mmCIF file of C-alpha atoms in Angstrom:
data_model
loop_
_atom_site.group_PDB
_atom_site.id
_atom_site.type_symbol
_atom_site.label_atom_id
_atom_site.label_comp_id
_atom_site.label_asym_id
_atom_site.label_seq_id
_atom_site.Cartn_x
_atom_site.Cartn_y
_atom_site.Cartn_z
ATOM 1 C CA MET T 1 66.258 58.878 4.413
ATOM 2 C CA GLU T 2 68.487 59.320 1.335
ATOM 3 C CA ASP T 3 69.675 56.402 -0.685
ATOM 4 C CA VAL T 4 72.928 55.131 0.830
ATOM 5 C CA ALA T 5 74.001 53.676 -2.546
ATOM 6 C CA SER T 6 74.354 57.192 -3.946
ATOM 7 C CA TYR T 7 77.376 57.648 -1.637
ATOM 8 C CA THR T 8 79.076 54.430 -2.698
ATOM 9 C CA TRP T 9 82.257 54.992 -4.674
ATOM 10 C CA VAL T 10 82.348 53.110 -7.950
ATOM 11 C CA PRO T 11 85.738 52.708 -9.620
ATOM 12 C CA PRO T 12 86.015 53.938 -13.199
ATOM 13 C CA GLU T 13 85.733 51.362 -15.964
ATOM 14 C CA TYR T 14 88.770 50.938 -18.233
ATOM 15 C CA ASP T 15 88.328 49.640 -21.778
ATOM 16 C CA LEU T 16 91.564 47.829 -22.603
ATOM 17 C CA SER T 17 90.281 46.184 -25.770
ATOM 18 C CA ARG T 18 91.814 48.957 -27.883
ATOM 19 C CA PRO T 19 94.308 51.845 -27.484
ATOM 20 C CA PRO T 20 92.956 54.854 -25.607
ATOM 21 C CA SER T 21 92.137 58.225 -27.133
ATOM 22 C CA GLN T 22 94.224 61.289 -26.331
ATOM 23 C CA SER T 23 92.070 63.815 -24.491
ATOM 24 C CA ALA T 24 94.728 66.444 -23.768
ATOM 25 C CA SER T 25 98.338 67.310 -24.635
ATOM 26 C CA TRP T 26 100.727 69.928 -23.363
ATOM 27 C CA LYS T 27 104.260 70.810 -24.490
ATOM 28 C CA VAL T 28 106.889 71.526 -21.812
ATOM 29 C CA PRO T 29 109.729 73.283 -23.693
ATOM 30 C CA SER T 30 109.726 77.050 -24.292
ATOM 31 C CA PRO T 31 111.882 79.341 -26.512
ATOM 32 C CA THR T 32 114.010 80.186 -23.492
ATOM 33 C CA LEU T 33 114.274 76.574 -22.247
ATOM 34 C CA PRO T 34 114.320 74.294 -25.324
ATOM 35 C CA GLY T 35 115.850 71.431 -23.361
ATOM 36 C CA ASN T 36 113.193 71.371 -20.652
ATOM 37 C CA PHE T 37 110.937 68.355 -20.146
ATOM 38 C CA ALA T 38 108.837 66.803 -17.380
ATOM 39 C CA ARG T 39 110.498 64.026 -15.418
ATOM 40 C CA SER T 40 107.318 62.920 -13.671
ATOM 41 C CA ALA T 41 103.740 64.044 -12.984
ATOM 42 C CA LYS T 42 101.195 63.040 -10.323
ATOM 43 C CA TRP T 43 97.476 63.685 -9.933
ATOM 44 C CA CYS T 44 96.559 65.135 -6.575
ATOM 45 C CA PRO T 45 94.501 62.790 -4.344
ATOM 46 C CA ASP T 46 91.115 63.873 -5.701
ATOM 47 C CA GLY T 47 92.288 64.377 -9.284
ATOM 48 C CA SER T 48 91.406 68.106 -9.370
ATOM 49 C CA ALA T 49 94.970 69.045 -10.448
ATOM 50 C CA ALA T 50 98.253 67.511 -11.462
ATOM 51 C CA LEU T 51 101.831 68.483 -10.588
ATOM 52 C CA ALA T 52 104.811 67.920 -12.871
ATOM 53 C CA GLN T 53 108.490 67.951 -11.899
ATOM 54 C CA CYS T 54 110.548 69.430 -14.736
ATOM 55 C CA GLU T 55 114.181 69.097 -15.742
ATOM 56 C CA HIS T 56 114.960 72.809 -15.363
ATOM 57 C CA ARG T 57 114.365 73.092 -11.613
ATOM 58 C CA GLU T 58 110.667 73.879 -11.642
ATOM 59 C CA PHE T 59 107.244 72.491 -10.904
ATOM 60 C CA ARG T 60 104.291 72.915 -13.306
ATOM 61 C CA LEU T 61 100.791 72.867 -11.873
ATOM 62 C CA LEU T 62 98.279 71.616 -14.437
ATOM 63 C CA ASN T 63 94.572 72.341 -14.442
ATOM 64 C CA PRO T 64 94.759 74.367 -11.201
ATOM 65 C CA LEU T 65 91.232 75.740 -11.351
ATOM 66 C CA GLY T 66 89.516 72.461 -12.171
ATOM 67 C CA GLU T 67 88.565 73.461 -15.690
ATOM 68 C CA ASP T 68 88.198 71.017 -18.575
ATOM 69 C CA GLU T 69 91.307 68.874 -19.155
ATOM 70 C CA THR T 70 91.616 70.130 -22.727
ATOM 71 C CA THR T 71 92.401 73.647 -21.495
ATOM 72 C CA PHE T 72 95.469 73.260 -19.318
ATOM 73 C CA ASN T 73 96.454 76.450 -17.525
ATOM 74 C CA PRO T 74 99.936 75.700 -16.129
ATOM 75 C CA HIS T 75 101.503 77.610 -13.234
ATOM 76 C CA THR T 76 105.271 77.468 -12.874
ATOM 77 C CA PHE T 77 107.046 77.315 -9.520
ATOM 78 C CA ALA T 78 110.820 77.781 -10.059
ATOM 79 C CA GLN T 79 113.270 76.254 -7.555
ATOM 80 C CA PRO T 80 116.855 77.309 -6.711
ATOM 81 C CA ALA T 81 118.395 73.862 -7.250
ATOM 82 C CA PRO T 82 117.608 70.461 -8.745
ATOM 83 C CA ILE T 83 114.483 68.712 -7.431
ATOM 84 C CA LEU T 84 114.997 65.283 -5.864
ATOM 85 C CA ASP T 85 111.438 64.272 -4.927
ATOM 86 C CA TYR T 86 107.954 65.632 -4.150
ATOM 87 C CA ALA T 87 104.700 64.408 -2.701
ATOM 88 C CA TRP T 88 101.136 65.743 -2.529
ATOM 89 C CA TYR T 89 99.574 66.319 0.878
ATOM 90 C CA PRO T 90 97.252 63.260 1.359
ATOM 91 C CA THR T 91 94.015 65.290 1.242
ATOM 92 C CA ALA T 92 95.100 67.951 -1.228
ATOM 93 C CA SER T 93 92.284 69.365 -3.383
ATOM 94 C CA VAL T 94 91.673 72.505 -5.422
ATOM 95 C CA THR T 95 88.379 72.871 -3.595
ATOM 96 C CA SER T 96 90.113 73.012 -0.187
ATOM 97 C CA PRO T 97 92.693 75.827 -0.088
ATOM 98 C CA ALA T 98 93.931 74.760 3.378
ATOM 99 C CA THR T 99 94.969 71.311 2.138
ATOM 100 C CA PHE T 100 96.064 72.261 -1.392
ATOM 101 C CA CYS T 101 99.811 71.880 -0.878
ATOM 102 C CA PHE T 102 102.750 69.543 -1.460
ATOM 103 C CA VAL T 103 106.224 68.867 -0.071
ATOM 104 C CA ALA T 104 109.368 69.170 -2.173
ATOM 105 C CA SER T 105 112.968 68.072 -1.668
ATOM 106 C CA VAL T 106 115.333 70.543 -3.364
ATOM 107 C CA ARG T 107 119.061 69.975 -3.180
ATOM 108 C CA GLU T 108 120.901 71.693 -0.292
ATOM 109 C CA THR T 109 117.725 73.267 1.125
ATOM 110 C CA PRO T 110 115.266 72.283 3.869
ATOM 111 C CA VAL T 111 112.246 70.216 2.844
ATOM 112 C CA LYS T 112 109.562 72.666 1.739
ATOM 113 C CA LEU T 113 105.829 72.562 2.242
ATOM 114 C CA LEU T 114 104.566 74.663 -0.692
ATOM 115 C CA ASP T 115 101.131 76.093 -1.430
ATOM 116 C CA ALA T 116 100.055 74.466 -4.694
ATOM 117 C CA SER T 117 98.010 77.489 -5.792
ATOM 118 C CA ASP T 118 100.902 79.968 -5.949
ATOM 119 C CA GLY T 119 104.075 78.156 -4.860
ATOM 120 C CA ARG T 120 104.589 80.161 -1.636
ATOM 121 C CA LEU T 121 106.405 78.564 1.290
ATOM 122 C CA ARG T 122 104.125 77.408 4.120
ATOM 123 C CA ALA T 123 106.672 75.576 6.262
ATOM 124 C CA SER T 124 110.146 74.034 6.130
ATOM 125 C CA TYR T 125 111.692 70.970 7.743
ATOM 126 C CA ARG T 126 115.471 70.902 8.285
ATOM 127 C CA ILE T 127 117.713 67.854 7.957
ATOM 128 C CA VAL T 128 121.309 68.628 9.050
ATOM 129 C CA ASP T 129 124.207 66.175 9.077
ATOM 130 C CA HIS T 130 127.123 65.965 11.525
ATOM 131 C CA ARG T 131 128.980 68.627 9.514
ATOM 132 C CA GLU T 132 126.123 71.084 9.847
ATOM 133 C CA ARG T 133 125.334 70.695 6.147
ATOM 134 C CA GLN T 134 121.782 70.924 4.829
ATOM 135 C CA ILE T 135 120.621 67.542 3.565
ATOM 136 C CA ALA T 136 117.876 67.121 0.945
ATOM 137 C CA PRO T 137 116.170 63.703 1.101
ATOM 138 C CA HIS T 138 115.906 61.436 -1.936
ATOM 139 C CA SER T 139 112.434 60.194 -0.983
ATOM 140 C CA LEU T 140 109.345 61.647 0.722
ATOM 141 C CA ALA T 141 106.147 60.107 2.073
ATOM 142 C CA PHE T 142 103.329 61.141 4.409
ATOM 143 C CA ASN T 143 101.896 58.594 6.785
ATOM 144 C CA LEU T 144 98.253 57.648 6.311
ATOM 145 C CA SER T 145 96.919 60.131 8.817
ATOM 146 C CA ALA T 146 99.030 62.968 7.350
ATOM 147 C CA THR T 147 100.438 63.787 10.786
ATOM 148 C CA ARG T 148 104.044 62.789 10.017
ATOM 149 C CA LEU T 149 106.391 63.273 7.091
ATOM 150 C CA TYR T 150 109.057 60.637 6.408
ATOM 151 C CA CYS T 151 112.221 61.615 4.515
ATOM 152 C CA GLY T 152 114.783 59.108 3.282
ATOM 153 C CA PHE T 153 118.444 59.988 2.752
ATOM 154 C CA GLU T 154 121.820 58.283 3.261
ATOM 155 C CA ASP T 155 121.667 55.603 5.975
ATOM 156 C CA ALA T 156 118.692 57.217 7.725
ATOM 157 C CA ILE T 157 115.050 58.296 7.693
ATOM 158 C CA GLU T 158 114.068 61.628 9.233
ATOM 159 C CA VAL T 159 110.546 61.832 10.705
ATOM 160 C CA PHE T 160 108.816 65.199 11.129
ATOM 161 C CA ASP T 161 105.642 66.254 12.863
ATOM 162 C CA VAL T 162 103.849 68.011 10.014
ATOM 163 C CA ALA T 163 102.235 70.493 12.431
ATOM 164 C CA GLN T 164 105.573 71.457 13.999
ATOM 165 C CA PRO T 165 108.073 72.615 11.350
ATOM 166 C CA GLY T 166 111.753 72.552 12.274
ATOM 167 C CA GLU T 167 113.866 69.543 13.155
ATOM 168 C CA GLY T 168 112.709 65.964 13.231
ATOM 169 C CA THR T 169 113.571 62.560 14.720
ATOM 170 C CA ARG T 170 116.258 60.519 13.030
ATOM 171 C CA LEU T 171 115.936 56.759 12.474
ATOM 172 C CA HIS T 172 119.289 55.239 11.581
ATOM 173 C CA THR T 173 118.682 52.378 9.119
ATOM 174 C CA THR T 174 122.184 50.900 8.986
ATOM 175 C CA PRO T 175 123.049 47.749 10.973
ATOM 176 C CA SER T 176 124.506 48.325 14.431
ATOM 177 C CA LYS T 177 125.627 46.342 17.460
ATOM 178 C CA LYS T 178 122.140 46.487 18.901
ATOM 179 C CA ASN T 179 120.404 45.869 15.617
ATOM 180 C CA ARG T 180 122.122 43.795 12.946
ATOM 181 C CA ASP T 181 119.259 44.189 10.499
ATOM 182 C CA GLY T 182 119.066 47.343 8.468
ATOM 183 C CA LEU T 183 119.397 49.139 5.139
ATOM 184 C CA LYS T 184 122.646 50.570 3.870
ATOM 185 C CA GLY T 185 123.026 53.467 1.496
ATOM 186 C CA ILE T 186 120.576 56.112 0.284
ATOM 187 C CA ILE T 187 116.948 55.453 1.202
ATOM 188 C CA SER T 188 115.598 56.119 -2.294
ATOM 189 C CA ALA T 189 111.965 55.033 -1.953
ATOM 190 C CA LEU T 190 109.269 55.133 0.726
ATOM 191 C CA ALA T 191 105.652 53.960 0.682
ATOM 192 C CA PHE T 192 102.959 53.549 3.349
ATOM 193 C CA SER T 193 100.482 50.707 3.545
ATOM 194 C CA PRO T 194 97.018 52.041 2.560
ATOM 195 C CA SER T 195 95.310 50.135 5.432
ATOM 196 C CA TYR T 196 94.180 52.159 8.470
ATOM 197 C CA GLU T 197 94.484 48.931 10.458
ATOM 198 C CA SER T 198 98.248 48.944 9.896
ATOM 199 C CA ASP T 199 101.100 51.355 10.571
ATOM 200 C CA LEU T 200 103.508 49.576 8.217
ATOM 201 C CA TYR T 201 105.620 51.297 5.593
ATOM 202 C CA SER T 202 108.311 50.078 3.224
ATOM 203 C CA ALA T 203 111.705 51.582 2.464
ATOM 204 C CA GLY T 204 114.138 50.803 -0.321
ATOM 205 C CA SER T 205 117.827 51.563 -0.786
ATOM 206 C CA LEU T 206 119.993 52.308 -3.816
ATOM 207 C CA SER T 207 122.646 49.910 -2.443
ATOM 208 C CA PRO T 208 121.986 46.226 -3.235
ATOM 209 C CA THR T 209 122.808 43.840 -0.380
ATOM 210 C CA GLU T 210 122.775 40.100 0.017
ATOM 211 C CA GLY T 211 119.782 40.174 2.380
ATOM 212 C CA GLY T 212 117.799 42.474 0.115
ATOM 213 C CA ASN T 213 117.472 46.248 -0.046
ATOM 214 C CA ILE T 214 113.713 46.561 0.720
ATOM 215 C CA ALA T 215 112.601 46.515 4.325
ATOM 216 C CA VAL T 216 109.218 46.825 6.035
ATOM 217 C CA PHE T 217 109.040 49.058 9.095
ATOM 218 C CA SER T 218 106.399 49.936 11.650
ATOM 219 C CA GLU T 219 105.719 53.521 12.778
ATOM 220 C CA THR T 220 105.648 52.341 16.364
ATOM 221 C CA GLY T 221 108.678 50.063 15.937
ATOM 222 C CA GLY T 222 111.224 52.768 15.202
ATOM 223 C CA ALA T 223 114.358 51.904 13.249
ATOM 224 C CA VAL T 224 114.042 48.112 13.686
ATOM 225 C CA PRO T 225 112.714 46.504 10.486
ATOM 226 C CA VAL T 226 109.709 44.216 10.776
ATOM 227 C CA SER T 227 110.842 42.144 7.773
ATOM 228 C CA PHE T 228 112.809 42.188 4.558
ATOM 229 C CA VAL T 229 111.680 41.100 1.097
ATOM 230 C CA SER T 230 113.968 38.839 -0.887
ATOM 231 C CA GLY T 231 114.341 37.502 -4.379
ATOM 232 C CA GLY T 232 114.581 40.878 -6.129
ATOM 233 C CA PRO T 233 117.339 41.922 -8.520
ATOM 234 C CA ALA T 234 120.727 43.191 -7.333
ATOM 235 C CA ALA T 235 119.875 46.783 -8.214
ATOM 236 C CA GLY T 236 118.951 50.051 -6.556
ATOM 237 C CA VAL T 237 115.277 50.584 -5.687
ATOM 238 C CA THR T 238 113.683 53.546 -7.482
ATOM 239 C CA GLN T 239 110.018 53.248 -6.431
ATOM 240 C CA LEU T 240 107.768 51.386 -4.018
ATOM 241 C CA HIS T 241 103.981 51.207 -4.181
ATOM 242 C CA PHE T 242 101.310 49.279 -2.256
ATOM 243 C CA ASN T 243 98.183 47.964 -3.911
ATOM 244 C CA PRO T 244 95.377 50.313 -2.743
ATOM 245 C CA ALA T 245 92.826 47.489 -2.490
ATOM 246 C CA GLN T 246 95.200 44.772 -1.210
ATOM 247 C CA PRO T 247 97.513 46.416 1.358
ATOM 248 C CA HIS T 248 99.603 43.253 1.722
ATOM 249 C CA ILE T 249 100.812 43.490 -1.884
ATOM 250 C CA LEU T 250 103.948 45.572 -2.507
ATOM 251 C CA TYR T 251 105.363 46.582 -5.892
ATOM 252 C CA ALA T 252 108.894 47.753 -6.618
ATOM 253 C CA ALA T 253 110.863 49.215 -9.527
ATOM 254 C CA PHE T 254 114.633 48.990 -9.779
ATOM 255 C CA ARG T 255 117.385 50.962 -11.471
ATOM 256 C CA ARG T 256 118.187 49.800 -15.026
ATOM 257 C CA ARG T 257 115.443 47.168 -14.901
ATOM 258 C CA SER T 258 112.237 47.260 -16.953
ATOM 259 C CA GLU T 259 110.294 44.744 -14.830
ATOM 260 C CA ILE T 260 108.073 45.534 -11.868
ATOM 261 C CA PHE T 261 108.441 43.082 -8.991
ATOM 262 C CA SER T 262 105.663 42.333 -6.504
ATOM 263 C CA TRP T 263 105.602 40.651 -3.099
ATOM 264 C CA ASP T 264 102.948 39.339 -0.756
ATOM 265 C CA LEU T 265 104.091 40.677 2.652
ATOM 266 C CA ARG T 266 102.589 37.607 4.313
ATOM 267 C CA ASP T 267 105.372 35.620 2.604
ATOM 268 C CA THR T 268 108.383 37.705 1.622
ATOM 269 C CA THR T 269 110.749 34.859 0.762
ATOM 270 C CA ALA T 270 110.236 35.271 -3.001
ATOM 271 C CA PRO T 271 108.500 37.661 -5.429
ATOM 272 C CA LEU T 272 104.824 36.984 -5.918
ATOM 273 C CA LYS T 273 104.905 37.990 -9.569
ATOM 274 C CA ILE T 274 107.157 39.862 -11.997
ATOM 275 C CA TYR T 275 105.465 42.066 -14.578
ATOM 276 C CA THR T 276 107.485 42.163 -17.749
ATOM 277 C CA PRO T 277 106.851 44.810 -20.472
ATOM 278 C CA PRO T 278 107.634 44.042 -24.133
ATOM 279 C CA SER T 279 110.891 46.052 -24.000
ATOM 280 C CA ALA T 280 112.380 44.216 -21.037
ATOM 281 C CA ASN T 281 115.359 43.038 -23.088
ATOM 282 C CA ASP T 282 116.071 46.438 -24.644
ATOM 283 C CA ARG T 283 118.776 48.832 -23.485
ATOM 284 C CA GLU T 284 118.201 50.426 -20.111
ATOM 285 C CA THR T 285 119.397 53.741 -18.663
ATOM 286 C CA ASN T 286 119.608 55.251 -15.184
ATOM 287 C CA GLN T 287 116.583 57.470 -15.930
ATOM 288 C CA LYS T 288 113.836 56.804 -13.388
ATOM 289 C CA ARG T 289 110.448 55.734 -14.758
ATOM 290 C CA ARG T 290 107.525 55.920 -12.348
ATOM 291 C CA PHE T 291 104.786 53.285 -12.561
ATOM 292 C CA ASP T 292 101.329 53.500 -11.008
ATOM 293 C CA VAL T 293 98.452 51.304 -9.792
ATOM 294 C CA ASP T 294 94.874 52.491 -10.137
ATOM 295 C CA LEU T 295 92.869 53.319 -7.011
ATOM 296 C CA ALA T 296 90.827 50.124 -7.266
ATOM 297 C CA GLY T 297 93.998 48.002 -7.389
ATOM 298 C CA ARG T 298 93.074 46.349 -10.680
ATOM 299 C CA PHE T 299 95.629 47.683 -13.165
ATOM 300 C CA LEU T 300 99.323 48.540 -13.191
ATOM 301 C CA ALA T 301 100.769 50.862 -15.828
ATOM 302 C CA LEU T 302 104.329 51.745 -16.736
ATOM 303 C CA GLY T 303 106.227 53.306 -19.580
ATOM 304 C CA ASP T 304 109.386 52.270 -21.410
ATOM 305 C CA GLN T 305 112.385 53.803 -23.132
ATOM 306 C CA GLU T 306 110.604 53.845 -26.512
ATOM 307 C CA GLY T 307 107.594 55.861 -25.318
ATOM 308 C CA ARG T 308 105.167 52.967 -24.988
ATOM 309 C CA VAL T 309 102.710 52.419 -22.141
ATOM 310 C CA SER T 310 101.983 48.887 -20.914
ATOM 311 C CA VAL T 311 98.895 48.190 -18.793
ATOM 312 C CA PHE T 312 98.772 44.958 -16.750
ATOM 313 C CA ASP T 313 95.644 43.294 -15.358
ATOM 314 C CA LEU T 314 96.639 42.477 -11.782
ATOM 315 C CA ALA T 315 93.920 39.855 -11.440
ATOM 316 C CA ALA T 316 95.181 37.861 -14.451
ATOM 317 C CA GLU T 317 97.362 34.782 -14.060
ATOM 318 C CA GLU T 318 99.847 35.839 -16.748
ATOM 319 C CA ASN T 319 102.393 38.589 -16.151
ATOM 320 C CA THR T 320 102.282 40.055 -19.669
ATOM 321 C CA PRO T 321 100.535 43.344 -20.465
ATOM 322 C CA ARG T 322 96.879 43.408 -21.298
ATOM 323 C CA LEU T 323 97.467 46.421 -23.561
ATOM 324 C CA THR T 324 100.544 48.145 -24.960
ATOM 325 C CA TYR T 325 100.355 51.309 -27.029
ATOM 326 C CA THR T 326 102.660 54.083 -28.230
ATOM 327 C CA ALA T 327 102.052 57.251 -26.186
ATOM 328 C CA HIS T 328 105.161 59.373 -26.959
ATOM 329 C CA SER T 329 108.166 59.455 -29.241
ATOM 330 C CA ASP T 330 110.718 59.664 -26.437
ATOM 331 C CA ALA T 331 111.433 57.904 -23.136
ATOM 332 C CA LEU T 332 108.355 57.859 -20.934
ATOM 333 C CA GLY T 333 109.200 59.232 -17.457
ATOM 334 C CA SER T 334 106.050 58.469 -15.531
ATOM 335 C CA VAL T 335 102.374 57.516 -15.631
ATOM 336 C CA SER T 336 99.628 58.371 -13.150
ATOM 337 C CA PHE T 337 96.087 57.004 -12.968
ATOM 338 C CA HIS T 338 93.298 59.525 -12.323
ATOM 339 C CA PRO T 339 91.532 58.585 -9.028
ATOM 340 C CA THR T 340 87.964 59.020 -10.317
ATOM 341 C CA LYS T 341 88.128 58.919 -14.130
ATOM 342 C CA PRO T 342 89.324 56.230 -16.574
ATOM 343 C CA THR T 343 92.257 58.364 -17.655
ATOM 344 C CA LEU T 344 96.036 58.107 -17.445
ATOM 345 C CA LEU T 345 98.541 60.952 -17.264
ATOM 346 C CA SER T 346 101.886 60.363 -18.999
ATOM 347 C CA VAL T 347 105.025 62.460 -19.485
ATOM 348 C CA SER T 348 107.985 62.014 -21.813
ATOM 349 C CA GLY T 349 111.450 63.401 -22.433
ATOM 350 C CA SER T 350 115.138 62.580 -22.046
ATOM 351 C CA ARG T 351 118.480 64.122 -22.860
ATOM 352 C CA HIS T 352 119.603 63.724 -26.464
ATOM 353 C CA PHE T 353 122.801 65.374 -27.696
ATOM 354 C CA HIS T 354 122.756 66.558 -31.304
ATOM 355 C CA THR T 355 125.718 68.017 -33.183
ATOM 356 C CA ASP T 356 124.997 71.375 -34.734
ATOM 357 C CA GLU T 357 125.686 71.119 -38.507
ATOM 358 C CA ASP T 358 126.464 74.813 -38.818
ATOM 359 C CA GLU T 359 129.182 74.584 -36.194
ATOM 360 C CA GLU T 360 130.663 71.536 -37.909
ATOM 361 C CA SER T 361 130.705 73.312 -41.256
ATOM 362 C CA SER T 362 132.300 76.417 -39.744
ATOM 363 C CA SER T 363 134.880 74.331 -37.955
ATOM 364 C CA GLU T 364 135.772 72.427 -41.117
ATOM 365 C CA ASP T 365 136.185 75.672 -43.094
ATOM 366 C CA GLY T 366 138.536 77.004 -40.412
ATOM 367 C CA GLU T 367 140.600 73.815 -40.532
ATOM 368 C CA ASP T 368 141.006 74.112 -44.334
ATOM 369 C CA GLU T 369 142.257 77.665 -43.990
ATOM 370 C CA GLU T 370 144.834 76.679 -41.392
ATOM 371 C CA ASP T 371 145.978 73.770 -43.597
ATOM 372 C CA ASP T 372 146.538 76.147 -46.519
ATOM 373 C CA GLN T 373 148.592 78.434 -44.298
ATOM 374 C CA GLY T 374 150.641 75.454 -43.183
ATOM 375 C CA GLN T 375 151.426 74.549 -46.783
ATOM 376 C CA SER T 376 152.690 78.081 -47.421
ATOM 377 C CA GLY T 377 155.344 77.706 -44.770
ATOM 378 C CA LYS T 378 153.484 78.373 -41.516
ATOM 379 C CA ALA T 379 152.816 75.787 -38.840
ATOM 380 C CA ALA T 380 149.444 74.105 -39.349
ATOM 381 C CA VAL T 381 147.059 74.649 -36.459
ATOM 382 C CA ILE T 382 143.737 72.820 -36.233
ATOM 383 C CA ARG T 383 141.123 74.533 -34.141
ATOM 384 C CA ARG T 384 138.067 72.656 -32.969
ATOM 385 C CA SER T 385 134.850 74.041 -31.608
ATOM 386 C CA VAL T 386 134.694 73.844 -27.823
ATOM 387 C CA ALA T 387 130.995 74.686 -27.585
ATOM 388 C CA ARG T 388 129.283 72.290 -25.226
ATOM 389 C CA PRO T 389 126.358 70.539 -26.913
ATOM 390 C CA THR T 390 122.937 71.193 -25.403
ATOM 391 C CA PRO T 391 120.732 68.178 -24.734
ATOM 392 C CA VAL T 392 117.304 68.434 -26.354
ATOM 393 C CA PRO T 393 114.382 66.003 -25.822
ATOM 394 C CA LEU T 394 112.770 64.387 -28.849
ATOM 395 C CA ASP T 395 109.303 64.633 -27.313
ATOM 396 C CA ALA T 396 108.774 66.739 -24.196
ATOM 397 C CA SER T 397 105.024 66.465 -23.695
ATOM 398 C CA ILE T 398 102.432 65.704 -21.065
ATOM 399 C CA ARG T 399 99.374 63.817 -22.267
ATOM 400 C CA VAL T 400 96.098 62.556 -20.858
ATOM 401 C CA TRP T 401 94.718 59.267 -22.214
ATOM 402 C CA ASP T 402 91.043 58.336 -22.063
ATOM 403 C CA PHE T 403 90.288 54.636 -21.485
ATOM 404 C CA GLY T 404 86.535 55.162 -21.255
ATOM 405 C CA PRO T 405 83.975 53.398 -23.482
ATOM 406 C CA ALA T 406 83.750 56.516 -25.657
ATOM 407 C CA GLY T 407 87.397 56.254 -26.718
ATOM 408 C CA SER T 408 87.993 55.736 -30.430
ATOM 409 C CA GLY T 409 91.716 55.144 -30.748
ATOM 410 C CA VAL T 410 94.803 57.289 -30.339
ATOM 411 C CA VAL T 411 94.555 60.859 -31.601
ATOM 412 C CA GLU T 412 97.922 62.264 -32.678
#
C-alpha cells in the first residue's frame, strides 16, 4: 500500500519578511499597438497557464505549453468588441485539452466558450432583451460542479446549462410585488461558495441601495435572495470572492474605494474586517483593480494606483498589510496567486494622455505666421491642431513574483 501522505496537498510557503524576487516579466505593447496594456490576468485552476485581458480587445494566453515561467510564449486571441469579463472553466488545464477553455463576455455578442489553446469557438450562449438586442453580461461565474454558467447583467442573472448551448433561464433580481427583496442595476460581480456542502453564491450590483447592494442567493432558491450583507460603502461592487478555506467569509471590492471589505455570512449585519492598503487616502479612479486570496485562504493581495502590491495576513488581528512593495510604475490592474507555487501574477497599465511636443511646436509656428499676415492687413486666423491625443500607459507589463525562501529581493 502506497503512502497516503504523498497525496496530501501542502500549500506553498510564502516568505513575507522581505520583498519578493521577480521571476518573469512580459511587455504588452507592440509597435502597432503602443497604447495596449493588460487590464487583468488570471491563472487557470491548476496554474499551468495564465490568461490576460488586454485593452485592445484581445486575450493573451501566457505559458500555454507549460514551459518555464521565464520563457513566456503568448498566444493572442483578438475579439470584435470590448471585453467585459471572462472566467476559466473550473477544471481547465493545459494537460487536459477537453477542459482547457474559458468563457468570455464581449460587447453585443453571445457569451463565448473559447478553446484556450487556439481561441476557436466551442459554444455560445445567447442573452436577448425585450427588444431582441444581444446582451453581453458584466459578470460571469461557473457553479462549483461546472454544470451551470451564471451571467449578470442589468436587473437580472441568466443561467445556462453548460452542456446545452443556446438560451438560458432568466432570474430577475429587482424587487417585485411577490418579492420585495432584490438587487437593482447591473449585476457586476458574481462568486460561488467553494464548499460542496453549499449551493450559495453572492451577487453584487453597481447601484448602491439603502439595504445594501450585495446579496446571497441559493441555486435551488431561484431569484429570491437568502440574505443581504450590510455596512459596506455606498459604491458599486466591482469584485466578490469567497475565502477558499473558510467558505463563510466573503470579500468585496468597490468602485473608487481602495479598501477590501469582508463579511462573515453567519452574521451579515456589519463587515467582519476592512483591509486598508497604505494608499487608501490617495486619489481613486473608476479603473477596476482585481484582488485575490491564495488557495489556502491565508493571504489577500491587491494593487494600488501607484503600482504597489499589498499582502495581508488574513489570520492576523490587524487589518494593515504584512508586506507592501513596488511591483510596477503604473496603476496595478490585478493580482493572481498561483494555486501550487508561492508566486503572484501582477499586471499594470492605465491611460495617460501626453501632448506631442512636435505638434505643439508646429502649431505655434503656424500661429505666428497667421499673426504676421494679420499685421499686414489680412484678418488674423489662429489654427489649432485637432489631432486626438493617444493614451499611452507608463508601464504595460505582466510580472511574476516569487515569494519562496530562495527569493533575494526585487529584480528590476
